[in-house]
Amino acid sequence: MRSDLMKKGLNRAPHRSLLKALGLTDDEIKRPIIGVASSVNEIIPGHMHLQAIADAVKAGIRMSGGTPMQFSTIGICDGIAMDHKGMKFSLPSRELIADSVELVANATPFDGIVFVSNCDKITPGMLIAMGRLNIPAVFISGGPMLAGSYRGEQIDLVTVFEAVGRFKKGKLTENELKYIENIGCPGAGSCSGLFTANSMNAISEALGLAPKGNGTVPAVYSKRLRIAKTAGELVMKLVEKEVKPSDIVDENSFYNAVAVDLALGGSTNTVLHLKAIADAFGVDFSIDLFDSLGKNIPHICNLSPVGKHHIQDLNDAGGVYAVLKRLAERDLIQKGAKTIYQKDIGELIENSFVGNNEIIRPLNNPYHQNGGLAILYGNLAENGAVTKLSGVPEGMLHFKGKAVVFDDGELASERILAGDVKEGDVVVIRYEGPRGGPGMREMLSPTAALVGMGLIERVALITDGRFSGGSKGAVIGHISPEAAEGGTIAIVENGDTIEIDFKNRKLNLLLGKDEIRERFSRINKFDLKEENSILRRYSHFVSSADKGAVYKRI
């Protein structure tokens, strides 16, 4: 056993003495020792209940003859960090989370590990650590929040963001805004729409690394605790057979992850995170897979923020396995992909069924013929840009508009709410990329402001930053190269014409080559003015968005 490095033989008497100081008996020390990496905290609604999940995992480990040892890592709530400097620290936390788990799990040689997580950067950080460590492992999330209810309709966090714009527009009273604020997020769990957290938790099932139900069973259901116990039992079976994550995850796994993501219409952040996770697993993965598969895989689930349904509805309709079963009807998944159950995904979905044909539509009656995400190229995005195609209004699939340029996302929000952006404009937010931000902030507030101001179907928005999974509209993020790396977005000026062709996946600044060349000759080399040492270090080491914003290899 791997844990023998710290417990076996006479020379390890001091080590065993320290383990006994924890209260462990000789029998417990002899058993396989399983790390339980938890991001429980009192900051994030999706994490406030994770100790109960971790306790259930530990119960499953003990029932199966193992000895669990829990340790912690950090977590940041993107919603709380949104629209101020705090958002600069969110994406960098992904790398720190992965590093911290890797440090502990190497210094303490566990025989296996269960990752207990939820929410935006924490889940991908944990999955990155899983790939790097490559010891028998299972991932389990804390599950989604239930939706709130307002005037007979389900609402969520994005409703609250958008309500701010509606209040500014005079469409809501202050009392109505306060009422929505009070009920938009009713309790524990990752925010209830198909935002980044729930997108990643669903994808982890498709990757074969999480138990069935991981992505959809609500946080407050007792079934969530049963799933957590199952995670503890599963990791013990993997330890017994010495099955490592690299024995499970390959190109087929990522194929299925992208297929499910396209069918669901998940967050654009999944492109960034899947690239980073693939890098950690040593799997060759191109973001172009989203586009090539998206031409054949339809968008069959219309969840918030694009549609009216929420994760609890997807769960009631059969969850992620039902989506996989639906896609398998047309051989749109790799049925031979392996899983933590030590069975192929094709075998696991045999007994699944779709319980609601409106929430998970038949393949011949999709919400959109193409998948929910797409990659755009052009002189504004030579290395690619990402859009949630399912959220683009039908009348904006081909759009030309005049640029309104901002070098700061917060300022863009202020000016949109102040009425400085008009119908037909293209809002350009730059120097918000991984290096230039630094930290590649999310632009939920600017898009929510456009919704609240009634402009979301008349104004486009492009950025080298990111979008929250809660964003919708004709919005394009992850523009690479970013402005700080000398991308064309750096030379855009107010009044320039930008053409967006979503159908043909094109994003172009309509300027002649001579004018573009002349403008590049006038721009200064990017000079990072950030004083924070963490962000300066991140800016120095981080790669571009099309590479997953991982650290450059040394």
C-alpha positions as a printed NumPy array, in Angstrom:
array([[  0.   ,   0.   ,   0.   ],
       [  1.111,   3.547,  -0.705],
       [  0.494,   4.464,   2.934],
       [  3.153,   1.931,   4.011],
       [  5.648,   4.727,   3.342],
       [  4.476,   6.366,   6.568],
       [  3.4  ,   3.424,   8.715],
       [  5.17 ,   0.127,   8.014],
       [  8.255,  -1.222,   9.792],
       [ 10.178,  -0.452,  12.963],
       [ 11.625,   2.72 ,  11.473],
       [  8.127,   4.142,  11.222],
       [  7.435,   3.945,  14.965],
       [  7.605,   7.782,  15.235],
       [  5.137,   8.098,  12.365],
       [  2.725,   5.643,  13.967],
       [  3.076,   7.491,  17.251],
       [  1.881,  10.673,  15.534],
       [ -1.018,   8.81 ,  13.942],
       [ -1.959,   7.451,  17.366],
       [ -1.902,  11.018,  18.679],
       [ -4.85 ,  11.535,  16.31 ],
       [ -6.695,   8.759,  18.114],
       [ -6.079,   6.039,  15.525],
       [ -5.75 ,   2.446,  16.721],
       [ -3.245,  -0.096,  15.408],
       [ -6.067,  -1.711,  13.421],
       [ -7.061,   1.603,  11.822],
       [ -3.447,   2.31 ,  10.897],
       [ -3.1  ,  -1.085,   9.215],
       [ -6.101,  -0.424,   6.957],
       [ -5.904,   1.498,   3.672],
       [ -5.709,   5.182,   4.565],
       [ -7.942,   7.368,   2.42 ],
       [ -7.596,  11.129,   2.196],
       [-10.8  ,  13.178,   2.157],
       [-10.025,  16.551,   0.57 ],
       [-12.79 ,  18.956,   1.548],
       [-13.386,  22.613,   0.754],
       [-16.013,  23.082,   3.478],
       [-16.258,  26.695,   4.651],
       [-18.703,  29.283,   5.934],
       [-18.269,  31.63 ,   2.952],
       [-19.918,  29.806,   0.062],
       [-23.548,  28.565,   0.114],
       [-22.421,  25.579,  -1.941],
       [-19.918,  24.67 ,   0.783],
       [-21.723,  25.443,   4.019],
       [-23.013,  21.861,   4.239],
       [-19.966,  20.019,   2.943],
       [-18.979,  18.691,   6.371],
       [-22.105,  16.524,   6.287],
       [-21.059,  15.271,   2.838],
       [-17.5  ,  14.6  ,   4.047],
       [-18.841,  12.752,   7.095],
       [-20.968,  10.541,   4.834],
       [-17.937,   9.844,   2.62 ],
       [-15.955,   8.843,   5.705],
       [-18.785,   6.549,   6.789],
       [-18.648,   4.826,   3.394],
       [-14.882,   4.416,   3.692],
       [-15.139,   2.921,   7.19 ],
       [-17.962,   0.57 ,   6.138],
       [-15.657,  -0.733,   3.417],
       [-12.66 ,  -1.297,   5.706],
       [-10.695,   1.908,   5.237],
       [ -9.481,   4.682,   7.494],
       [-10.423,   8.204,   6.347],
       [ -8.308,  11.285,   7.08 ],
       [ -9.917,  14.617,   6.235],
       [ -8.036,  17.759,   5.272],
       [ -9.039,  21.125,   3.847],
       [ -8.469,  23.487,   0.975],
       [ -9.783,  26.949,   0.179],
       [-12.792,  28.2  ,  -1.739],
       [-14.008,  31.509,  -3.157],
       [-17.644,  32.37 ,  -3.907],
       [-17.737,  33.879,  -7.393],
       [-21.078,  35.542,  -6.731],
       [-19.731,  37.374,  -3.697],
       [-16.496,  38.212,  -5.544],
       [-18.38 ,  39.472,  -8.619],
       [-17.997,  42.995,  -9.992],
       [-15.154,  44.152,  -7.759],
       [-11.447,  43.388,  -7.377],
       [-12.241,  40.164,  -5.55 ],
       [-13.063,  38.472,  -8.862],
       [ -9.417,  38.806,  -9.906],
       [ -8.571,  36.174,  -7.298],
       [-11.125,  33.544,  -8.335],
       [ -9.413,  31.854, -11.286],
       [ -5.97 ,  31.992,  -9.622],
       [ -7.512,  30.096,  -6.708],
       [ -8.048,  27.11 ,  -9.026],
       [ -4.284,  26.608,  -9.292],
       [ -3.776,  27.09 ,  -5.549],
       [ -6.52 ,  24.563,  -4.754],
       [ -4.889,  21.986,  -7.022],
       [ -1.453,  22.731,  -5.577],
       [ -2.63 ,  22.547,  -1.953],
       [ -4.315,  19.171,  -2.39 ],
       [ -1.318,  17.839,  -4.3  ],
       [  1.041,  19.019,  -1.54 ],
       [ -0.916,  17.333,   1.259],
       [ -1.533,  14.101,  -0.659],
       [  2.14 ,  13.724,  -1.538],
       [  3.426,  14.59 ,   1.941],
       [  0.851,  12.175,   3.41 ],
       [  0.928,   9.11 ,   1.15 ],
       [ -2.739,   8.14 ,   1.024],
       [ -3.807,   4.904,  -0.61 ],
       [ -6.751,   6.694,  -2.171],
       [ -8.514,  10.017,  -2.027],
       [-12.066,  11.365,  -2.237],
       [-12.512,  14.958,  -3.364],
       [-15.444,  16.755,  -1.695],
       [-16.225,  20.009,  -3.459],
       [-18.742,  22.304,  -5.097],
       [-18.768,  25.559,  -7.05 ],
       [-16.864,  27.329,  -9.752],
       [-13.08 ,  27.046,  -9.386],
       [-12.998,  24.521,  -6.568],
       [-14.352,  21.58 ,  -8.565],
       [-11.962,  22.022, -11.52 ],
       [ -9.095,  22.622,  -9.064],
       [ -9.881,  19.311,  -7.385],
       [-10.117,  17.482, -10.722],
       [ -6.768,  18.955, -11.784],
       [ -5.253,  17.643,  -8.538],
       [ -6.81 ,  14.233,  -9.218],
       [ -5.061,  14.059, -12.564],
       [ -1.713,  15.152, -11.192],
       [ -1.753,  12.793,  -8.183],
       [ -3.002,   9.752, -10.104],
       [ -3.908,   7.655,  -7.062],
       [ -7.263,   5.818,  -6.755],
       [ -9.817,   8.61 ,  -6.454],
       [-13.485,   9.613,  -6.581],
       [-15.058,  13.051,  -6.87 ],
       [-18.275,  14.004,  -5.05 ],
       [-19.941,  17.42 ,  -5.033],
       [-22.25 ,  19.015,  -2.5  ],
       [-25.038,  19.293,  -5.068],
       [-27.173,  22.149,  -6.4  ],
       [-29.273,  24.673,  -4.505],
       [-33.016,  24.55 ,  -4.939],
       [-34.522,  27.375,  -6.998],
       [-36.473,  30.161,  -5.345],
       [-40.016,  31.063,  -6.356],
       [-41.399,  34.484,  -7.292],
       [-44.907,  35.067,  -8.608],
       [-45.288,  31.427,  -9.543],
       [-41.97 ,  31.155, -11.413],
       [-38.617,  29.683, -10.398],
       [-35.845,  32.221,  -9.793],
       [-32.149,  32.057,  -8.936],
       [-29.064,  34.201,  -8.334],
       [-29.056,  35.541, -11.893],
       [-32.608,  36.778, -11.36 ],
       [-31.256,  38.911,  -8.523],
       [-28.41 ,  40.299, -10.661],
       [-30.848,  41.132, -13.456],
       [-33.308,  42.663, -11.008],
       [-30.751,  45.391, -10.259],
       [-30.936,  46.551, -13.888],
       [-34.725,  46.341, -13.87 ],
       [-34.784,  48.514, -10.754],
       [-32.469,  51.057, -12.439],
       [-34.831,  51.051, -15.426],
       [-37.81 ,  51.716, -13.152],
       [-39.386,  48.322, -13.776],
       [-39.108,  47.232, -10.142],
       [-39.645,  49.055,  -6.86 ],
       [-37.03 ,  48.958,  -4.121],
       [-39.328,  46.722,  -2.07 ],
       [-39.695,  44.29 ,  -4.97 ],
       [-35.915,  44.201,  -5.426],
       [-35.493,  43.47 ,  -1.715],
       [-38.092,  40.678,  -1.899],
       [-36.261,  39.025,  -4.815],
       [-32.966,  39.437,  -2.944],
       [-34.445,  37.587,   0.038],
       [-35.721,  34.555,  -1.884],
       [-33.376,  34.195,  -4.884],
       [-30.959,  31.873,  -3.072],
       [-33.028,  29.812,  -0.61 ],
       [-30.302,  27.691,   0.988],
       [-27.326,  25.363,   0.737],
       [-25.936,  24.224,  -2.606],
       [-24.341,  25.509,  -5.773],
       [-26.56 ,  28.157,  -7.431],
       [-29.532,  26.417,  -8.98 ],
       [-29.117,  27.125, -12.711],
       [-26.747,  25.567, -15.23 ],
       [-23.961,  27.906, -14.194],
       [-20.278,  26.935, -13.986],
       [-20.509,  24.933, -10.754],
       [-23.36 ,  22.715, -11.88 ],
       [-21.916,  22.43 , -15.393],
       [-18.665,  21.058, -13.951],
       [-20.44 ,  18.771, -11.483],
       [-22.457,  17.3  , -14.357],
       [-19.373,  16.97 , -16.545],
       [-17.562,  15.06 , -13.792],
       [-20.205,  12.338, -14.159],
       [-19.677,  12.249, -17.92 ],
       [-15.908,  12.002, -17.361],
       [-16.575,   8.869, -15.315],
       [-15.02 ,  10.331, -12.155],
       [-18.123,  10.94 , -10.01 ],
       [-21.04 ,   8.784,  -8.863],
       [-24.388,   8.806, -10.615],
       [-26.443,  11.809,  -9.494],
       [-23.401,  13.888,  -8.58 ],
       [-24.354,  16.739, -10.899],
       [-28.072,  17.004, -10.208],
       [-29.303,  15.611,  -6.868],
       [-30.099,  18.706,  -4.748],
       [-27.866,  19.534,  -1.805],
       [-30.71 ,  19.256,   0.705],
       [-31.905,  15.789,  -0.383],
       [-30.942,  12.853,   1.822],
       [-30.025,  11.043,  -1.39 ],
       [-27.011,  13.351,  -1.558],
       [-25.699,  11.764,   1.663],
       [-26.289,   8.288,   0.254],
       [-24.325,   9.215,  -2.86 ],
       [-21.501,  10.464,  -0.638],
       [-21.418,   7.119,   1.198],
       [-21.289,   5.409,  -2.193],
       [-18.271,   7.576,  -3.077],
       [-16.489,   6.266,   0.017],
       [-17.314,   2.682,  -0.916],
       [-16.238,   3.174,  -4.527],
       [-12.818,   4.551,  -3.651],
       [-12.127,   1.452,  -1.544],
       [-12.93 ,  -0.795,  -4.499],
       [-10.582,   1.258,  -6.665],
       [ -7.83 ,   0.937,  -4.035],
       [ -8.371,  -2.82 ,  -3.849],
       [ -7.93 ,  -3.199,  -7.621],
       [ -5.277,  -0.427,  -7.833],
       [ -7.348,   1.452, -10.422],
       [ -5.978,   4.95 , -10.896],
       [ -7.601,   7.974, -12.58 ],
       [ -5.296,   7.491, -15.578],
       [ -6.801,   4.006, -15.988],
       [-10.236,   5.621, -16.319],
       [ -9.786,   8.916, -18.133],
       [ -8.769,   9.129, -21.789],
       [ -9.867,  10.873, -24.994],
       [-13.208,   9.033, -24.893],
       [-13.922,  10.488, -21.449],
       [-13.421,  14.031, -22.691],
       [-15.486,  13.282, -25.77 ],
       [-18.397,  12.368, -23.484],
       [-17.811,  15.386, -21.274],
       [-18.038,  17.725, -24.256],
       [-21.058,  15.845, -25.64 ],
       [-22.998,  16.272, -22.382],
       [-21.897,  19.893, -22.09 ],
       [-23.175,  20.657, -25.596],
       [-26.469,  18.862, -25.   ],
       [-26.997,  20.766, -21.759],
       [-25.743,  24.133, -23.034],
       [-23.363,  24.578, -20.105],
       [-21.205,  27.465, -18.984],
       [-18.501,  28.797, -21.313],
       [-16.092,  28.297, -18.403],
       [-16.208,  24.56 , -19.033],
       [-14.034,  25.108, -22.122],
       [-11.371,  26.722, -19.956],
       [-11.556,  24.102, -17.225],
       [-11.74 ,  21.   , -19.424],
       [ -8.595,  22.133, -21.227],
       [ -6.824,  22.528, -17.87 ],
       [ -8.086,  19.178, -16.547],
       [ -6.997,  17.405, -19.73 ],
       [ -3.547,  18.954, -19.318],
       [ -3.333,  17.54 , -15.774],
       [ -4.359,  14.073, -17.003],
       [ -1.953,  14.202, -19.936],
       [ -4.779,  13.841, -22.451],
       [ -4.523,  15.557, -25.825],
       [ -7.549,  17.846, -25.964],
       [ -8.39 ,  20.711, -28.313],
       [-11.124,  23.271, -27.661],
       [-12.097,  22.767, -31.31 ],
       [-13.792,  19.544, -30.189],
       [-16.668,  21.72 , -28.945],
       [-17.219,  22.985, -32.451],
       [-16.768,  19.717, -34.333],
       [-19.131,  17.822, -32.014],
       [-21.53 ,  20.743, -31.736],
       [-22.464,  20.416, -35.399],
       [-23.92 ,  16.962, -34.695],
       [-24.973,  17.107, -31.056],
       [-28.139,  19.15 , -30.502],
       [-28.988,  21.318, -27.516],
       [-31.721,  19.306, -25.781],
       [-31.926,  20.855, -22.279],
       [-32.945,  24.482, -21.785],
       [-31.866,  25.329, -18.258],
       [-31.435,  28.692, -16.538],
       [-30.024,  31.207, -17.427],
       [-31.169,  30.481, -20.995],
       [-34.369,  28.595, -20.196],
       [-36.909,  28.325, -17.401],
       [-35.848,  24.951, -15.982],
       [-33.374,  24.41 , -13.141],
       [-31.048,  21.63 , -12.019],
       [-33.681,  20.105,  -9.745],
       [-35.895,  19.685, -12.841],
       [-33.075,  17.961, -14.725],
       [-32.625,  15.665, -11.739],
       [-36.335,  14.786, -11.738],
       [-36.094,  14.032, -15.472],
       [-33.317,  11.48 , -14.941],
       [-30.158,  13.556, -14.547],
       [-26.909,  13.345, -16.471],
       [-27.229,   9.616, -17.151],
       [-30.579,  10.241, -18.847],
       [-28.896,  12.829, -21.08 ],
       [-26.174,  10.289, -21.902],
       [-28.86 ,   7.681, -22.623],
       [-30.588,  10.125, -24.976],
       [-27.351,  10.875, -26.834],
       [-26.599,   7.161, -27.096],
       [-29.764,   6.721, -29.169],
       [-27.809,   8.202, -32.07 ],
       [-24.378,   6.904, -31.044],
       [-23.339,  10.411, -29.994],
       [-21.282,   9.228, -27.012],
       [-18.389,   6.834, -26.53 ],
       [-20.09 ,   3.931, -24.768],
       [-16.775,   2.224, -24.028],
       [-15.493,   5.034, -21.826],
       [-14.489,   3.792, -18.378],
       [-15.82 ,   4.927, -14.984],
       [-15.123,   4.735, -11.241],
       [-17.701,   1.917, -11.114],
       [-15.189,  -0.179, -13.1  ],
       [-17.871,  -0.514, -15.751],
       [-18.188,   1.199, -19.128],
       [-20.501,   4.197, -19.363],
       [-22.592,   2.34 , -21.938],
       [-23.348,  -0.412, -19.432],
       [-24.181,   2.073, -16.667],
       [-26.763,   3.998, -18.671],
       [-28.708,   0.925, -19.773],
       [-31.182,   1.206, -16.899],
       [-31.502,   4.991, -17.129],
       [-34.534,   6.63 , -18.688],
       [-35.812,  10.09 , -19.558],
       [-38.624,  11.075, -17.234],
       [-39.645,  14.3  , -18.975],
       [-39.404,  14.916, -22.722],
       [-39.61 ,  18.688, -22.3  ],
       [-36.701,  18.949, -19.873],
       [-34.606,  16.439, -21.86 ],
       [-35.993,  16.69 , -25.363],
       [-35.847,  13.966, -28.015],
       [-32.983,  14.348, -30.471],
       [-35.438,  15.036, -33.31 ],
       [-37.048,  17.891, -31.368],
       [-34.168,  19.829, -29.752],
       [-34.177,  23.383, -28.483],
       [-31.385,  24.085, -30.996],
       [-29.998,  21.878, -33.759],
       [-26.404,  22.72 , -32.783],
       [-24.806,  22.191, -29.38 ],
       [-24.954,  24.886, -26.722],
       [-21.33 ,  26.086, -27.026],
       [-19.218,  27.22 , -29.971],
       [-15.692,  28.42 , -30.763],
       [-15.301,  31.529, -32.936],
       [-12.253,  32.618, -34.931],
       [-11.282,  35.718, -36.894],
       [ -8.903,  38.664, -36.752],
       [-10.284,  39.5  , -33.296],
       [ -9.734,  35.94 , -32.065],
       [ -6.921,  34.299, -33.984],
       [ -6.558,  31.588, -31.319],
       [-10.264,  31.313, -30.633],
       [-13.062,  32.715, -28.498],
       [-15.975,  31.014, -26.731],
       [-19.715,  31.683, -26.806],
       [-22.792,  30.07 , -25.303],
       [-24.572,  29.575, -28.614],
       [-27.77 ,  28.462, -26.916],
       [-28.057,  31.874, -25.267],
       [-27.726,  33.957, -28.453],
       [-31.033,  35.547, -29.534],
       [-32.207,  34.331, -32.941],
       [-32.122,  37.843, -34.366],
       [-28.451,  38.303, -33.446],
       [-26.912,  35.254, -35.082],
       [-25.357,  37.669, -37.567],
       [-24.615,  41.058, -36.052],
       [-22.7  ,  44.191, -36.975],
       [-22.304,  46.998, -34.493],
       [-20.212,  49.928, -33.372],
       [-17.658,  49.293, -30.637],
       [-18.01 ,  50.886, -27.209],
       [-14.685,  50.14 , -25.549],
       [-13.862,  49.681, -21.86 ],
       [-10.613,  48.606, -20.235],
       [-12.413,  47.595, -17.052],
       [-15.467,  45.396, -16.439],
       [-16.759,  47.396, -13.481],
       [-16.71 ,  50.606, -15.498],
       [-18.604,  48.845, -18.285],
       [-21.357,  47.868, -15.826],
       [-21.612,  51.43 , -14.536],
       [-21.854,  52.944, -18.021],
       [-24.424,  50.376, -19.212],
       [-26.634,  51.16 , -16.216],
       [-26.075,  54.891, -16.832],
       [-27.465,  54.534, -20.366],
       [-24.221,  55.063, -22.298],
       [-24.669,  51.88 , -24.352],
       [-27.277,  52.02 , -27.092],
       [-29.122,  49.571, -29.298],
       [-26.84 ,  48.208, -32.023],
       [-23.591,  48.633, -30.05 ],
       [-20.901,  46.034, -29.373],
       [-19.52 ,  46.419, -25.868],
       [-15.791,  45.595, -25.823],
       [-14.224,  44.814, -22.425],
       [-10.49 ,  44.18 , -22.601],
       [ -7.413,  43.856, -20.371],
       [ -9.489,  41.4  , -18.344],
       [ -7.745,  38.24 , -19.604],
       [ -5.693,  35.78 , -17.531],
       [ -2.565,  37.928, -17.734],
       [ -4.077,  41.359, -18.211],
       [ -6.749,  41.235, -15.501],
       [ -4.931,  39.59 , -13.928],
       [ -7.257,  36.716, -13.169],
       [ -9.729,  36.784, -16.07 ],
       [-12.725,  38.187, -14.211],
       [-16.274,  37.124, -15.033],
       [-18.612,  39.613, -16.689],
       [-21.937,  38.607, -15.162],
       [-22.729,  42.127, -13.981],
       [-22.332,  43.761, -17.441],
       [-24.513,  41.096, -19.083],
       [-27.058,  41.253, -16.26 ],
       [-27.081,  45.05 , -16.677],
       [-27.879,  44.607, -20.384],
       [-30.768,  42.305, -19.446],
       [-32.075,  44.72 , -16.861],
       [-31.822,  47.66 , -19.266],
       [-33.73 ,  45.747, -21.943],
       [-30.742,  45.623, -24.315],
       [-29.732,  41.96 , -24.232],
       [-31.355,  41.256, -27.628],
       [-29.97 ,  44.419, -29.24 ],
       [-26.386,  44.703, -27.937],
       [-23.444,  42.285, -28.22 ],
       [-20.566,  42.025, -25.753],
       [-17.073,  40.671, -26.364],
       [-14.202,  40.317, -23.899],
       [-10.854,  38.665, -23.244],
       [-12.267,  37.986, -19.788],
       [-14.794,  35.299, -18.918],
       [-18.509,  35.007, -18.422],
       [-20.313,  33.522, -15.489],
       [-22.402,  30.494, -16.322],
       [-25.268,  32.846, -15.515],
       [-24.608,  35.074, -18.524],
       [-26.736,  34.995, -21.657],
       [-27.082,  36.95 , -24.887],
       [-24.799,  37.589, -27.874],
       [-21.745,  37.479, -25.642],
       [-18.278,  36.181, -26.495],
       [-15.448,  35.581, -24.033],
       [-11.98 ,  34.04 , -23.754],
       [-10.758,  36.086, -26.752],
       [ -7.249,  34.865, -27.524],
       [ -4.726,  36.368, -27.816],
       [ -5.862,  38.692, -25.042],
       [ -5.153,  42.429, -25.105],
       [ -2.219,  42.081, -22.695],
       [ -0.604,  39.596, -25.1  ],
       [ -0.987,  41.948, -28.073],
       [ -4.233,  40.555, -29.428],
       [ -6.245,  42.576, -31.933],
       [ -8.783,  43.424, -29.236],
       [ -6.108,  45.808, -27.861],
       [ -6.384,  48.132, -30.875],
       [-10.188,  48.414, -31.084],
       [-11.401,  52.015, -30.837],
       [-14.803,  53.494, -30.084],
       [-16.927,  53.545, -33.225],
       [-15.108,  50.706, -35.018],
       [-17.393,  48.211, -36.737],
       [-17.31 ,  44.646, -35.423],
       [-18.959,  41.762, -37.251],
       [-20.093,  38.633, -35.42 ],
       [-21.258,  35.653, -37.455],
       [-22.295,  32.969, -34.976],
       [-23.483,  30.533, -37.643],
       [-20.134,  30.555, -39.423],
       [-18.15 ,  30.983, -36.18 ],
       [-16.511,  34.279, -37.19 ],
       [-15.489,  37.332, -35.133],
       [-13.846,  40.192, -37.023],
       [-12.858,  43.819, -36.653],
       [-13.776,  45.434, -39.985],
       [-10.561,  47.347, -40.619],
       [ -8.08 ,  47.107, -43.471],
       [ -4.755,  45.373, -42.902],
       [ -2.837,  48.633, -43.237],
       [ -4.944,  50.344, -40.583],
       [ -4.566,  47.36 , -38.257],
       [ -0.803,  47.37 , -38.789],
       [ -0.598,  51.112, -38.125],
       [ -2.582,  50.824, -34.905],
       [ -0.368,  48.037, -33.631],
       [  2.646,  50.282, -34.191],
       [  1.088,  52.836, -31.824],
       [  0.156,  50.647, -28.859],
       [  2.528,  50.368, -25.932],
       [  3.782,  47.093, -24.539],
       [  1.538,  45.887, -21.724],
       [  2.733,  47.078, -18.326],
       [  1.122,  45.348, -15.342],
       [  0.32 ,  47.938, -12.704],
       [ -1.044,  45.433, -10.199],
       [  0.528,  45.719,  -6.74 ],
       [ -0.811,  42.515,  -5.198],
       [  1.988,  39.928,  -5.119],
       [ -0.282,  36.932,  -5.769],
       [ -1.769,  38.538,  -8.866],
       [  1.622,  39.705, -10.154],
       [  2.971,  36.159,  -9.801],
       [ -0.127,  34.745, -11.493],
       [  0.176,  37.205, -14.389],
       [  3.798,  36.184, -14.907],
       [  3.167,  32.425, -15.034],
       [ -0.33 ,  32.041, -16.517],
       [ -0.897,  30.887, -20.091],
       [ -3.635,  32.089, -22.432],
       [ -7.296,  31.149, -22.235],
       [ -7.144,  28.836, -25.255],
       [ -4.588,  26.781, -23.314],
       [ -6.826,  26.58 , -20.266],
       [ -5.148,  29.439, -18.364],
       [ -2.844,  26.906, -16.725],
       [  0.625,  27.854, -15.58 ],
       [  3.274,  27.812, -18.264],
       [  5.547,  24.798, -18.05 ],
       [  8.971,  25.509, -16.595]])
